[in-house]
Short mmCIF file of C-alpha atoms in Angstrom, two decimals:
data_model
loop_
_atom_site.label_atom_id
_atom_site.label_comp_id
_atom_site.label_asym_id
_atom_site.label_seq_id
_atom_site.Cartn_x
_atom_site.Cartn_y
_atom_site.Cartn_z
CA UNK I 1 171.26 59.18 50.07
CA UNK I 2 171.61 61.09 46.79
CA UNK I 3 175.03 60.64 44.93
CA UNK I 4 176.63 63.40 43.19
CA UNK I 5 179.75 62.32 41.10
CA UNK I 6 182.90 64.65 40.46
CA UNK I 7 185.22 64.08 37.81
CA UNK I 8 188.36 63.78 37.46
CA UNK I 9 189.41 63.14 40.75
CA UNK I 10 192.66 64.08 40.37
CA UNK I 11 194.26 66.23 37.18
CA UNK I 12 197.67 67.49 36.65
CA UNK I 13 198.69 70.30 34.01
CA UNK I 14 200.51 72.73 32.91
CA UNK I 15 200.67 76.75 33.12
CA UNK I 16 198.87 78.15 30.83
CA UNK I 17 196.76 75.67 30.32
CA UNK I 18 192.71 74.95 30.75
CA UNK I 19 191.52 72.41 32.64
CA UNK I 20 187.34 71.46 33.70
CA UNK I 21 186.17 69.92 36.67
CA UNK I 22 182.45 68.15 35.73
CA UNK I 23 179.74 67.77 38.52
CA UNK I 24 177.08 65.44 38.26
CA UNK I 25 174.01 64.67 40.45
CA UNK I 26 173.41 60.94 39.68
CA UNK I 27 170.07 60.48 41.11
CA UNK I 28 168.50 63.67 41.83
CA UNK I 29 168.07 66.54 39.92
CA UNK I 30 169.43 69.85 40.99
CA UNK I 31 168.77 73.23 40.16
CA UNK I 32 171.67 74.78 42.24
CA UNK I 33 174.87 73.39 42.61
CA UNK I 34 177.83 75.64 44.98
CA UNK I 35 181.56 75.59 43.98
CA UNK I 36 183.97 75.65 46.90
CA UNK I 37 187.51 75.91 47.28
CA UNK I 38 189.16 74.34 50.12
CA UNK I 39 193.18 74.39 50.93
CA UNK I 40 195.32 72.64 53.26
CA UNK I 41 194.06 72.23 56.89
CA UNK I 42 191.11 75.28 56.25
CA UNK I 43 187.57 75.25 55.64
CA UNK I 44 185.44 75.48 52.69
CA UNK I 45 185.59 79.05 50.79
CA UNK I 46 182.53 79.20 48.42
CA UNK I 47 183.32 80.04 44.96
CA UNK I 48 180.22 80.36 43.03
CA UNK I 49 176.35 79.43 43.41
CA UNK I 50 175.41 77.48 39.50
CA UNK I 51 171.72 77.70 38.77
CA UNK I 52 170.46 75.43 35.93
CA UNK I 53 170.01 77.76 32.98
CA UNK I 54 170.89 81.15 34.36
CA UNK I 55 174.65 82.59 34.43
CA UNK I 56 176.40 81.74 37.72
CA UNK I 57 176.77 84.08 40.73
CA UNK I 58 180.43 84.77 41.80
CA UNK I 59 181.64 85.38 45.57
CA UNK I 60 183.29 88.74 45.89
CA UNK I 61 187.08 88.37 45.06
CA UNK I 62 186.14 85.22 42.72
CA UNK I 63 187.46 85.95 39.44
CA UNK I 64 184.85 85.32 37.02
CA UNK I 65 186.78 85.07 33.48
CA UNK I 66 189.29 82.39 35.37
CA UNK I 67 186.56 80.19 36.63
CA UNK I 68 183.97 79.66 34.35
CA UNK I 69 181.09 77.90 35.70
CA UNK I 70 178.52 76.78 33.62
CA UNK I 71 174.92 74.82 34.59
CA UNK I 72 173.75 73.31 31.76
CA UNK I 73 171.16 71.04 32.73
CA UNK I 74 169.80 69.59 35.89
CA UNK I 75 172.75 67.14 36.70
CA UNK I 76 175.38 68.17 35.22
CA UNK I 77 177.42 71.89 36.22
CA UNK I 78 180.86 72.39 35.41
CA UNK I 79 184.04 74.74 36.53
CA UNK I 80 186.90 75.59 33.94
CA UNK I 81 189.80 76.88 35.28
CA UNK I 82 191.56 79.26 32.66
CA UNK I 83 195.22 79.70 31.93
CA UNK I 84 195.60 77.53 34.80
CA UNK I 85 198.75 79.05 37.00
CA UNK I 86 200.70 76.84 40.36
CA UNK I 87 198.48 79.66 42.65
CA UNK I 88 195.28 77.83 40.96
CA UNK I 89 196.43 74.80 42.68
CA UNK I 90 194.04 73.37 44.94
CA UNK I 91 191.37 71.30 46.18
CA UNK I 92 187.86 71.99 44.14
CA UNK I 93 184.36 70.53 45.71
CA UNK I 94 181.35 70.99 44.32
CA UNK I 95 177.82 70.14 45.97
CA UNK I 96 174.48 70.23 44.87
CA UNK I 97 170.71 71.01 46.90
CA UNK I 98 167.91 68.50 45.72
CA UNK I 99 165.19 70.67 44.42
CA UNK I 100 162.49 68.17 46.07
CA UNK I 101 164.23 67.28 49.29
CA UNK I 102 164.58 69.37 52.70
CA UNK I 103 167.30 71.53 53.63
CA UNK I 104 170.64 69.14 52.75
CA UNK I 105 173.54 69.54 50.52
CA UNK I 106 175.15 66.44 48.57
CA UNK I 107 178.58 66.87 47.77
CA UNK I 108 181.17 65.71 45.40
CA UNK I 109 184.11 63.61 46.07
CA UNK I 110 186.42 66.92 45.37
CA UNK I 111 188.86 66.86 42.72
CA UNK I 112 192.69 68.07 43.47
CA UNK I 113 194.39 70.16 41.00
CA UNK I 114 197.60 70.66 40.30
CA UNK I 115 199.21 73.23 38.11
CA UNK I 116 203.11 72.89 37.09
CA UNK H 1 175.28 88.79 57.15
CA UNK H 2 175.95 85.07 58.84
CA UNK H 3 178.72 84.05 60.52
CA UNK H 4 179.63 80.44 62.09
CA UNK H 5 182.57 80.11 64.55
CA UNK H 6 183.99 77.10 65.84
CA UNK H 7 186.62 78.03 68.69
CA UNK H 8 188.59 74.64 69.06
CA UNK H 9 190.95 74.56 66.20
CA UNK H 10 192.09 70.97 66.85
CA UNK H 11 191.20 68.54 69.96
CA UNK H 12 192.06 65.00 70.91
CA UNK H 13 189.84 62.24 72.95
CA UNK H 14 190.66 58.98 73.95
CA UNK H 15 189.13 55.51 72.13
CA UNK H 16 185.41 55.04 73.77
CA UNK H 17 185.21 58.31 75.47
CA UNK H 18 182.44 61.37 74.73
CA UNK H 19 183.80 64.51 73.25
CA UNK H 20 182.12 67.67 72.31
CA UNK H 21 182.68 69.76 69.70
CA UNK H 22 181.56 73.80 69.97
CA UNK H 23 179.63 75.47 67.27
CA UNK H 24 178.09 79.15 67.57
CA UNK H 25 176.81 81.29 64.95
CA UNK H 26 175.07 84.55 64.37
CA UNK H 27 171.93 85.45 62.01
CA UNK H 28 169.45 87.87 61.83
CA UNK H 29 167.11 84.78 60.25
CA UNK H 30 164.42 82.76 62.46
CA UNK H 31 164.10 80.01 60.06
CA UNK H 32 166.96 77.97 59.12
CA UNK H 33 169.27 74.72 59.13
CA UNK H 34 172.27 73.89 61.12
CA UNK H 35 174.70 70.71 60.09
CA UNK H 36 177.63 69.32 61.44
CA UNK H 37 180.00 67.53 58.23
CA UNK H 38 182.70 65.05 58.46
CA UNK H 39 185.74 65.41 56.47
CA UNK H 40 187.52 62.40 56.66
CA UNK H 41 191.32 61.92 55.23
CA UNK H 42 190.02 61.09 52.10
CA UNK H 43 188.18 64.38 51.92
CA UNK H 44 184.55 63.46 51.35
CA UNK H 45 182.34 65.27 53.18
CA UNK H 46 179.78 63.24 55.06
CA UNK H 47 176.42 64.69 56.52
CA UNK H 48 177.10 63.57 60.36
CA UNK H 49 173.99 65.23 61.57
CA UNK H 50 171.24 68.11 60.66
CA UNK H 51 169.01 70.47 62.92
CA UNK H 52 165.97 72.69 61.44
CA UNK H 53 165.55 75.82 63.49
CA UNK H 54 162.04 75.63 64.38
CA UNK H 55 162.02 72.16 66.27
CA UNK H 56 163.06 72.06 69.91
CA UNK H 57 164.36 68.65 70.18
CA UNK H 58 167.73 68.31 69.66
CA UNK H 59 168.85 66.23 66.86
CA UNK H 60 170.51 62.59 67.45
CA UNK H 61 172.07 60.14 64.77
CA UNK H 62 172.91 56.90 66.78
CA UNK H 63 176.74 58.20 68.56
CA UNK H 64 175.62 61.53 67.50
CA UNK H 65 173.62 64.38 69.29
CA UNK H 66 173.66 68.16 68.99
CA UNK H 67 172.70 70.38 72.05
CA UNK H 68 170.70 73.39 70.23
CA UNK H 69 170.09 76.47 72.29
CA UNK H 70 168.24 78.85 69.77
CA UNK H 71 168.77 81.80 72.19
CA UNK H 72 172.10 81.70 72.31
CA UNK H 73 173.07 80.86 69.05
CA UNK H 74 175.02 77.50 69.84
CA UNK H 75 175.16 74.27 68.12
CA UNK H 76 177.39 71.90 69.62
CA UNK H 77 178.05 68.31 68.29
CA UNK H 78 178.67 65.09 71.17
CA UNK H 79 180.36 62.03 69.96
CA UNK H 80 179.51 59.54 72.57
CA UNK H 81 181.99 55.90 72.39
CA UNK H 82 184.43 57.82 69.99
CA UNK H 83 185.42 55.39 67.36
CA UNK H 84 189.07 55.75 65.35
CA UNK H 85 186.69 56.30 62.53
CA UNK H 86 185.81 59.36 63.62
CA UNK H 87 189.30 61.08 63.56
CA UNK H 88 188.59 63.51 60.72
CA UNK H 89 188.01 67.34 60.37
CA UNK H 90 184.30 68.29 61.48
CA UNK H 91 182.32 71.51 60.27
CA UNK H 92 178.97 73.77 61.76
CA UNK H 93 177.04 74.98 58.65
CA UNK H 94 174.50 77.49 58.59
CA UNK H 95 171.93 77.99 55.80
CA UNK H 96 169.10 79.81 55.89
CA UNK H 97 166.36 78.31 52.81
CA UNK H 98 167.46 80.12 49.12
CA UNK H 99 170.84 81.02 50.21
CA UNK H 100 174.00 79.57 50.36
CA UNK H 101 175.52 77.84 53.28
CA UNK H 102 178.09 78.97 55.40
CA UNK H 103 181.18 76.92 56.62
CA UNK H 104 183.01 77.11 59.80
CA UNK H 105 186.78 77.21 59.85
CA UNK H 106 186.53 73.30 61.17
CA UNK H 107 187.64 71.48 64.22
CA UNK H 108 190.28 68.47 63.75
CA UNK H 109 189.24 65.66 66.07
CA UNK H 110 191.85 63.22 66.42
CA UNK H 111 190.90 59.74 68.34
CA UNK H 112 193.45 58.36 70.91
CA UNK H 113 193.52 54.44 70.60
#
């Protein structure tokens, strides 16, 4: 099946501080990719839908100028969390649809962050 | 607007035995897909098994098997010789094509040995 790669894995910083989360379809191109939050023991809260070229499209309540998203090509989308603060802690998954392929989303390996 | 609800917060079966796990949703759409995901302790997600709207038969994936009922808006998944491998959270997801997909709040299976 189609690999998509998230990176880092794991990251660890301080308040105030910016940190980005790259996601990267390895195999496939894809012209969406969907940002979800997930904590402890719930489900998967969708952040943002990333469409290659165009500005994202933020879920209601999804602050916008704390979680940049940016699409830049095919394969490669990218969230930035902003002045990073302990309540931005959390587990971040992104997934992407193959423009060619039928209805399936490929998803990330996640990335946990951590804000001290 | 879609909805998916999965009413068993958390369930147990024994090694070998069948389980099934509920699933209904709501939608105004007549075409669309219906998954069932795997979250395993590392927190992957892993397709498990995938349903398009407009075909009858239900969908099976070796262990795995879904009994669709269009009408009334159920999806559930039945894990048949549960394994210890398949101790992990499980999610219904809904999308209808060009939009985004909707998550149920999950259902932690945990296999007995």
């Amino acid at each position: 099946g189609a690999v998509v790669s998230q990176h880092p894995s794991w990251v660890i910083c301080k308040s105030g501080t910016s940190v980005k989360i790259e996601c990267r379809s390895l195999d496939f191109q894809a012209t969406t990719m969907f940002w979800y939050r997930q904590f402890p023991k719930q489900s998967l809260m969708l952040m943002a839908t990333s469409n290659e070229g165009s500005k994202a499209t933020y879920e209601q309540g999804v602050e916008k100028d704390k979680f940049l998203i940016n699409h830049a090509s095919l394969t490669l989308s990218t969230l930035t969390v902003t002045s990073a603060h302990p309540e931005d802690s959390s587990f971040y998954i992104c997934s992407a649809r193959d423009r060619g392929g039928p209805g399936e989303l490929f998803f990330g390996e996640g990335s946990r962050l951590t804000v001290l | 607007a879609q909805t998916v609800t999965q009413s068993q917060p958390e369930m147990s079966v024994q090694e070998a035995e069948t389980v099934t796990l509920s699933c209904t949703y709501d939608t105004s759409e007549n075409n669309y897909y219906l998954f069932w995901y795997k979250q395993p302790p590392s927190r992957q997600m892993i397709l498990v098994i995938r349903q398009e709207a407009y075909k009858q038969q239900n969908a099976t994936e070796n262990r795995f098997s879904v009994n669709f009922q269009k009408a009334a808006k159920s999806f559930s998944l039945k894990i048949s010789d549960s394994q210890l491998g398949d101790t992990a959270m499980y999610f219904c997801a809904f999308w209808a094509s060009y939009d985004k997909v909707i998550f149920g709040p999950g259902t932690s299976l945990s296999v007995i040995p």
